[in-house]
Amino acid sequence: MSTAPTKPSRRGLLQGGLGALSTLALGETIALAPGAANAASSRKLVGQRQAKRRANGNGRLKNDYSRATTVKSVCLNCSTVCGIQGHVIDGKLVKVSGNPEDPNNGMSLCAKGQSGPEINTYADRLLYPLERVGPRGSGQWRRIGWDEALDRVASRIRKTIDDGHPEETAIHIGRSRIGEEMTRFLNAIGSPSLFNHRALCSSNKRAANYVSLGETDWETPDAEHTKYILNFGANFYEAHQGAIHVAKRVIKGRFDNGAKLVTFDVRLSNTAGRSDEWWAPNPGSEGAIALAMAHAIMEAGLADRAFLDDWCNVGAAELQAWLKPYTPQWGAQLSGIPAADITRMALEFAAVRPACVAFTNRGSSAHYNGFNNDRAVILLNAIVGSIGQPGGYCYGEEPTRVPPRVFPQPTPRPPAPTAKSAIENPPEWPLANKWQRMKVGQIVFDHLKQGRARLQVYISYTLAAPQTWPEGRSLAVEVLKNESLIPFHVCSDVVYSETAHYADLILPDATYMERWGFDTRNNMELRDYVTLRQPLVAPPGECRSFVDVMIALGQRISPKTAQYFNFKDHEDWMRQRCAGLTARVGEDGFAYMKKHGVWQDLSKPKYYGLYNWALTPEQLKGTRVDPVTQVVWRQAADGRETAVGLVRGGQARRGFATPSRRFQVFSQDVADAAKAQAFAEPYGAGMPGYFAVPSIAAMGPDHLHLVTFKWNVHTQGRTASQKYLSEIVHHNPLWMHPTAAAARGLKTGDLVELTTWRGAAHAYKHVTGKPGDVVGKAVVPVFVTEGIHPRVIAMSNSLGNFAHGRAANGRRGPRGDFPGFDDAVIAEDQDLSEDMWWGSGQGLWSRLTGAGNGLGSGYNINAILPIYPSPLVGMQGWYDTTCTARRV
Ligand SMILES: Nc1nc2c(c(=O)[nH]1)N[C@H]1C(S)=C(S)[C@@H](COP(=O)(O)OP(=O)(O)OC[C@H]3O[C@@H](n4cnc5c(=O)[nH]c(N)nc54)[C@H](O)[C@@H]3O)O[C@H]1N2
Ligand SMILES: Nc1nc2c(c(=O)[nH]1)N[C@H]1C(S)=C(S)[C@@H](COP(=O)(O)OP(=O)(O)OC[C@H]3O[C@@H](n4cnc5c(=O)[nH]c(N)nc54)[C@H](O)[C@@H]3O)O[C@H]1N2
Ligand code: SF4
Ligand SMILES: [Mo]
């Protein structure tokens, strides 16, 4: 083994000392990210394998790219949705590269994006509709035709409509990018039951943005022009919704402007490791750090008081008074970060205002108090006046949706449903659906079990609940198996997944490289833009895009539903929607999108200083100004008034899209929701404040925080089946600090038993458990590293599949005899049948540690993570799990 010895963090601030490493027999030879060590070793093995292939006359031919056709599209191997171009030779997708015209990523793609084509030809891919024949979950299937499959689903849905309970048809989605099509389908049948994953992902963050700025659910840090970044728990060098988009510009900002990057992460992520300063705060204390920094900036007289007085609904003097108790000493006590450093960083940050930006991601927001953490971080930007400024915390008008003014939907459109669902809109979390329908996804299975809603038809789409949901392996699986709670489960997937395993009918989908769609994200160039997903190749076998399935179902269910699907297929829908672009681009809109893969609206200036834009004469028509508040109101035909602007400097300006048209430090909506839910502190005041996470507050001295993280080469529950990615990372040991390991007599490679508990949570009553109950136990191997907070242990969430085929399971061997696969359509893959070197005790980790079978595909830690919705918003507190760890 010739891997580099573990280095301490460059600017690491954790106690513990290098000395602890010298006691590690094996850990010394492993880099801080275990995947890197595995990758280094794998090269040798790949080389051996290729040599063997060549010797067999079976080597790979070099692609002749001069023969390739290039098709523009959009990646979806993660939610960053980079522009791509597919290179196709003889009908086969041989490579993807970045779409140079994409304003966000340009030519850059990550390893996951490069690996995408592997899904298309995965030897274990589903190819035909399958109907369950044995008991649910027994894995026995029969191949059926599409006509039969569609009839079966249509008649079940028709029955819910005839029964007067259309809400008993539900679609449960994970990372879907076909929201508009899905909503149309459900609206057409009259069901509101679209359950999603937003509360597992980002609803606290989105809610914090909405409550403060009104218009955007996701900030667009102007990283390229910034001088200082305070990063509260985003790992944008590896994950993040805007991974490449942000990382590219951060790197440029650091080179061009000497921008300083400070990262708060409990773990030495690749972002933390590349930062100028890495701090590992106590979990859940991110908001306290931000409030303490806000205090320090105000007290030092470095705030942008004009911005606060002119544009915020709480002026500088009032805010300074509110922040009085949040001293750096107070912040230090909660976070473990010295008060002097909190003050120093706060003042460095404010000194370069407004070219400075503080932002978050799940390290801050995926907590029980994450909504407050994120509000406090956004507030820092308001205090230094960096909102909407070059190098600051920017946002646009329509960053994450396809603008209907340019791409209108075909008519007639179905009306919004009148039926209600207690699961889709649970009253305990009044802010979950306040600004957008973010839902409270992690309670779906629990609430079904509690009988809060009845279902007849349950359709799952891009949903890996047994892998990715908290209590996925226990509660989600229990409910998915229960035929009285879920009488009929239709699953759309591309591989035989953990969710498909518990279905009654499996519908094989086209991958994101084989189907149509729109996509869009925040444009780091601060303009509205839309990308087109188009098939790079045709789907194999009988795989069929799920939107085409919905269109076919809509046409089949009844004449009433059919009227809303008066287009041929998804391509036709895209064509019709692109017609609106024709006048803007001077050629056929659909042809333009197919050629470029992207359209940017260059008719407006970049979104700098958006709140200060003057209202146009058009926008001013029919408005009046309130002489006291200076708010500009417009009256609609029904007499109702909407705030549309704010008078500043004698002119009507746009302001923020909040009720006060100001940046809202205080929120009446939040105060009202808290009052209605009897949630006292600190929301009752409607101000961003701090409160402790109950599960963490209840920790005993020998307890540890158990958190998770995302690998750079894996995306949640979807990439383990991509062989090259699993070849790089196929094992996810538990990161543990040397002091915690020593206290338990553990060294790298030892097995540890974790026991997790349920924390107290406002409004959430688990169906069987109560606070203090054990949630679960797991035995996992340990990776001892200085790169983690001494009281935190961390495990990546992407591995440990029991389904998803051989690459994901780390099981080498011939393809099973299964009606979903067909040698004639997708050939058997020698890599999987013979050459897979990892898995089942053969992997590097197993060889290093001598550990036996089963380590190849890693562990699913979600099995023991409790459901833990945050108050009012309902986002999952992923990083609030507490546990004990003992050597086994
Ligand atoms: N412990 C822990 N758990 C987490 C997280 C964490 O950080 N830690 N992250 C959370 C976050 S942020 C999110 S967004 C969720 C995401 O979790 P999910 O929303 O469940 O999404 P994925 O795991 O990406 O994929 C779900 C399924 O989609 C299938 N799939 C892939 N491509 C296609 C396709 O083209 N068509 C169809 N029909 N199916 C397809 C895959 O096979 C897989 O079974 O996980 C959450 N879970
Ligand atoms: N490679 C890759 N990229 C992805 C995805 C993926 O699965 N893989 N998923 C996409 C999706 S859906 C999402 S939502 C984004 C998520 O993107 P990120 O939020 O950037 O990634 P996460 O790993 O969820 O969490 C970020 C960091 O939080 C740290 N952390 C954990 N607990 C705490 C804590 O208590 N406090 C602090 N300060 N830090 C903590 C973790 O160590 C981790 O490095 O990534 C997107 N991009
Ligand atoms: S960051 Fe995500 S969207 Fe972009 S190339 Fe990688 S996997 Fe694809
Ligand atoms: Mo996510």
Coordinates of C-alpha atoms and ligand atoms in Angstrom, one line a residue, residues 75-82 109-110 112-113 243-244, ligand 3:
C75 CA -27.7 16.3 -16.7
L76 CA -29.8 14.9 -13.8
N77 CA -27.3 12.7 -12.1
C78 CA -27.8 15.2 -9.3
S79 CA -30.0 18.2 -8.8
T80 CA -27.5 20.8 -10.1
V81 CA -28.8 20.1 -13.6
C82 CA -25.7 21.1 -15.6
L109 CA -19.0 18.4 -15.6
C110 CA -18.3 16.4 -12.5
K112 CA -21.2 11.8 -11.7
G113 CA -22.2 13.7 -14.8
A243 CA -22.0 22.4 -7.1
I244 CA -20.0 23.2 -10.3
Ligands
SF4_3 S1 -23.0 18.5 -10.7 FE1 -24.8 17.1 -10.9 S2 -25.9 17.9 -12.7 FE2 -23.7 18.7 -12.8 S3 -22.6 17.2 -14.0 FE3 -22.4 16.6 -11.9 S4 -24.1 15.1 -11.6 FE4 -24.6 16.3 -13.4

